[in-house]
mmCIF file of C-alpha atoms in Angstrom:
data_model
loop_
_atom_site.group_PDB
_atom_site.id
_atom_site.type_symbol
_atom_site.label_atom_id
_atom_site.label_comp_id
_atom_site.label_asym_id
_atom_site.label_seq_id
_atom_site.Cartn_x
_atom_site.Cartn_y
_atom_site.Cartn_z
ATOM 1 C CA MET T 8 128.150 -238.152 60.181
ATOM 2 C CA ASN T 9 130.749 -235.797 59.026
ATOM 3 C CA VAL T 10 128.806 -232.916 59.711
ATOM 4 C CA LEU T 11 128.088 -234.077 63.374
ATOM 5 C CA ALA T 12 131.727 -235.108 63.629
ATOM 6 C CA GLY T 13 133.025 -231.454 62.942
ATOM 7 C CA ALA T 14 130.183 -230.081 65.618
ATOM 8 C CA TYR T 15 131.363 -232.635 68.304
ATOM 9 C CA LEU T 16 132.617 -230.521 70.739
ATOM 10 C CA TRP T 17 129.379 -228.204 70.282
ATOM 11 C CA ILE T 18 127.267 -231.322 70.838
ATOM 12 C CA VAL T 19 129.169 -232.530 74.309
ATOM 13 C CA ALA T 20 128.561 -228.671 75.358
ATOM 14 C CA ALA T 21 125.032 -229.217 75.164
ATOM 15 C CA HIS T 22 125.267 -232.543 76.704
ATOM 16 C CA VAL T 23 126.582 -230.740 79.744
ATOM 17 C CA ILE T 24 124.409 -227.892 79.800
ATOM 18 C CA PHE T 25 121.353 -230.011 79.739
ATOM 19 C CA VAL T 26 122.873 -232.648 81.879
ATOM 20 C CA ILE T 27 122.853 -229.662 84.441
ATOM 21 C CA PHE T 28 119.315 -228.688 83.985
ATOM 22 C CA TRP T 29 118.151 -232.311 84.275
ATOM 23 C CA MET T 30 120.195 -232.428 87.561
ATOM 24 C CA ALA T 31 118.866 -229.349 88.779
ATOM 25 C CA GLY T 32 115.501 -230.464 88.405
ATOM 26 C CA LEU T 33 116.479 -234.340 89.772
ATOM 27 C CA PHE T 34 117.747 -231.967 93.113
ATOM 28 C CA MET T 35 114.455 -229.604 93.137
ATOM 29 C CA LEU T 36 111.715 -232.638 92.694
ATOM 30 C CA PRO T 37 112.512 -234.474 95.719
ATOM 31 C CA ARG T 38 112.706 -231.442 97.841
ATOM 32 C CA TYR T 39 109.510 -229.805 96.357
ATOM 33 C CA LEU T 40 108.046 -233.379 97.524
ATOM 34 C CA VAL T 41 109.015 -233.478 100.776
ATOM 35 C CA TYR T 42 107.286 -230.202 101.187
ATOM 36 C CA HIS T 43 104.542 -231.304 99.746
ATOM 37 C CA GLN T 44 103.912 -234.025 101.603
ATOM 38 C CA GLU T 45 104.263 -232.065 104.992
ATOM 39 C CA ALA T 46 101.546 -229.780 103.624
ATOM 40 C CA LEU T 47 99.157 -232.719 103.609
ATOM 41 C CA VAL T 48 100.368 -234.060 106.849
ATOM 42 C CA ALA T 49 99.740 -230.740 108.265
ATOM 43 C CA GLY T 50 96.263 -230.667 106.519
ATOM 44 C CA ARG T 51 97.395 -227.655 104.407
ATOM 45 C CA ASP T 52 95.577 -228.271 101.274
ATOM 46 C CA ASP T 53 95.845 -224.778 99.753
ATOM 47 C CA ASP T 54 99.725 -224.724 99.976
ATOM 48 C CA ALA T 55 99.643 -228.348 98.877
ATOM 49 C CA ALA T 56 97.860 -227.379 95.957
ATOM 50 C CA ARG T 57 100.703 -224.848 95.008
ATOM 51 C CA TRP T 58 103.094 -227.791 95.428
ATOM 52 C CA VAL T 59 101.105 -230.039 92.810
ATOM 53 C CA GLU T 60 101.597 -226.680 90.430
ATOM 54 C CA ARG T 61 105.121 -226.038 90.965
ATOM 55 C CA GLU T 62 105.759 -230.170 90.378
ATOM 56 C CA GLY T 63 103.823 -230.101 87.453
ATOM 57 C CA LYS T 64 105.964 -226.970 86.012
ATOM 58 C CA LEU T 65 109.282 -228.266 87.208
ATOM 59 C CA ARG T 66 108.361 -231.072 85.112
ATOM 60 C CA SER T 67 107.033 -230.284 81.917
ATOM 61 C CA ILE T 68 109.455 -226.941 81.841
ATOM 62 C CA ILE T 69 112.851 -228.320 83.073
ATOM 63 C CA LEU T 70 113.189 -231.988 83.820
ATOM 64 C CA THR T 71 111.501 -234.163 81.310
ATOM 65 C CA PRO T 72 112.891 -231.693 78.404
ATOM 66 C CA ALA T 73 116.218 -231.820 79.526
ATOM 67 C CA MET T 74 116.131 -235.798 80.191
ATOM 68 C CA ILE T 75 115.192 -236.097 76.574
ATOM 69 C CA LEU T 76 117.782 -233.802 75.311
ATOM 70 C CA VAL T 77 120.183 -235.641 77.517
ATOM 71 C CA TRP T 78 119.502 -238.806 75.828
ATOM 72 C CA LEU T 79 119.477 -237.659 72.311
ATOM 73 C CA LEU T 80 122.759 -235.683 72.989
ATOM 74 C CA GLY T 81 124.601 -237.986 74.883
ATOM 75 C CA LEU T 82 123.681 -241.315 72.450
ATOM 76 C CA THR T 83 124.653 -238.818 69.428
ATOM 77 C CA LEU T 84 128.048 -238.130 71.429
ATOM 78 C CA ALA T 85 128.439 -242.250 71.614
ATOM 79 C CA THR T 86 127.834 -242.615 67.975
ATOM 80 C CA VAL T 87 129.755 -239.667 66.367
ATOM 81 C CA GLY T 88 132.563 -240.568 68.791
ATOM 82 C CA GLN T 89 132.480 -244.410 67.983
ATOM 83 C CA HIS T 90 132.564 -245.114 72.228
ATOM 84 C CA TRP T 91 130.037 -248.046 71.860
ATOM 85 C CA ALA T 92 132.571 -250.442 72.477
ATOM 86 C CA GLU T 93 134.058 -249.079 75.787
ATOM 87 C CA GLY T 94 133.381 -250.139 79.059
ATOM 88 C CA TRP T 95 133.430 -246.706 80.811
ATOM 89 C CA LEU T 96 130.462 -246.125 78.491
ATOM 90 C CA HIS T 97 128.475 -249.032 79.452
ATOM 91 C CA ALA T 98 128.644 -248.577 83.066
ATOM 92 C CA LYS T 99 127.793 -244.600 82.548
ATOM 93 C CA LEU T 100 124.901 -245.664 80.663
ATOM 94 C CA ALA T 101 123.565 -248.018 83.385
ATOM 95 C CA PHE T 102 123.793 -245.273 85.928
ATOM 96 C CA VAL T 103 121.966 -242.722 83.301
ATOM 97 C CA LEU T 104 119.446 -245.475 83.381
ATOM 98 C CA LEU T 105 118.969 -245.640 86.790
ATOM 99 C CA LEU T 106 118.883 -241.798 86.866
ATOM 100 C CA SER T 107 116.138 -241.828 84.352
ATOM 101 C CA GLY T 108 114.062 -244.210 86.275
ATOM 102 C CA TYR T 109 114.412 -242.246 89.671
ATOM 103 C CA HIS T 110 112.958 -239.365 87.161
ATOM 104 C CA GLY T 111 110.194 -241.274 86.748
ATOM 105 C CA TRP T 112 109.924 -242.598 90.089
ATOM 106 C CA ALA T 113 109.887 -238.878 91.596
ATOM 107 C CA VAL T 114 107.368 -238.032 88.862
ATOM 108 C CA GLY T 115 104.801 -240.782 89.919
ATOM 109 C CA TYR T 116 105.436 -240.195 93.606
ATOM 110 C CA ALA T 117 104.455 -236.574 92.488
ATOM 111 C CA LYS T 118 101.039 -237.780 91.078
ATOM 112 C CA ARG T 119 100.322 -239.673 93.794
ATOM 113 C CA LEU T 120 101.123 -236.995 96.261
ATOM 114 C CA ALA T 121 98.819 -234.945 94.411
ATOM 115 C CA ARG T 122 95.783 -237.808 94.914
ATOM 116 C CA GLY T 123 96.875 -237.689 98.638
ATOM 117 C CA GLU T 124 98.692 -240.947 98.489
ATOM 118 C CA MET T 125 101.510 -240.842 100.769
ATOM 119 C CA ARG T 126 103.656 -244.109 100.807
ATOM 120 C CA LEU T 127 107.140 -242.757 102.384
ATOM 121 C CA ASP T 128 107.902 -241.283 105.699
ATOM 122 C CA GLY T 129 109.501 -238.087 105.556
ATOM 123 C CA ARG T 130 112.630 -239.260 106.660
ATOM 124 C CA ARG T 131 112.946 -241.782 103.691
ATOM 125 C CA LEU T 132 111.689 -239.133 101.149
ATOM 126 C CA ARG T 133 114.747 -236.993 102.304
ATOM 127 C CA LEU T 134 117.221 -239.762 102.343
ATOM 128 C CA ILE T 135 116.299 -240.677 98.487
ATOM 129 C CA ASN T 136 117.036 -237.172 97.683
ATOM 130 C CA GLU T 137 120.609 -238.332 97.708
ATOM 131 C CA VAL T 138 120.518 -240.679 94.679
ATOM 132 C CA PRO T 139 121.037 -237.855 92.043
ATOM 133 C CA ALA T 140 124.142 -236.647 93.634
ATOM 134 C CA LEU T 141 125.566 -240.270 94.182
ATOM 135 C CA ALA T 142 124.861 -241.552 90.320
ATOM 136 C CA GLY T 143 126.017 -237.924 89.316
ATOM 137 C CA ALA T 144 129.345 -238.283 90.781
ATOM 138 C CA VAL T 145 129.484 -241.870 89.483
ATOM 139 C CA ILE T 146 128.740 -240.875 85.934
ATOM 140 C CA VAL T 147 130.994 -237.522 85.974
ATOM 141 C CA VAL T 148 133.790 -240.138 86.689
ATOM 142 C CA LEU T 149 132.866 -242.358 84.268
ATOM 143 C CA ALA T 150 132.638 -239.642 81.481
ATOM 144 C CA PHE T 151 136.366 -237.631 82.229
ATOM 145 C CA VAL T 152 138.220 -240.220 83.609
ATOM 146 C CA LYS T 153 137.362 -243.138 81.973
ATOM 147 C CA PRO T 154 138.507 -245.619 84.254
ATOM 148 C CA PHE T 155 137.925 -248.795 81.920
#
């Protein structure tokens, strides 16, 4: 643990970097889903196939690896910094769990779209795009302000 304590600020930096990558992916994937669904509705099968490929690359290259690293680095920070008893961390973890669930939902919806299944209209899909922004704002306040 002493080695990790000495590297605490480097771990924080890495955590923030991968949070940025994950959030970028969480902003991009739902937008891709909107475009993908619009291509399906319009009957543009070639375009829809390209969106399936783009979504897969985004998931495998950026989104999922970044989420895994955010969790690993965040749990390391909570342990090294001895934050487990602090209320702000519990609240932050709840919102990160929410974002992880959103991530899973978006990946699942992308797979449904790849099969041609559309369960949401375009308006609702666009509205759901706001979840990462709202959760991200709350998480930043909890992590930096530590209100409780």
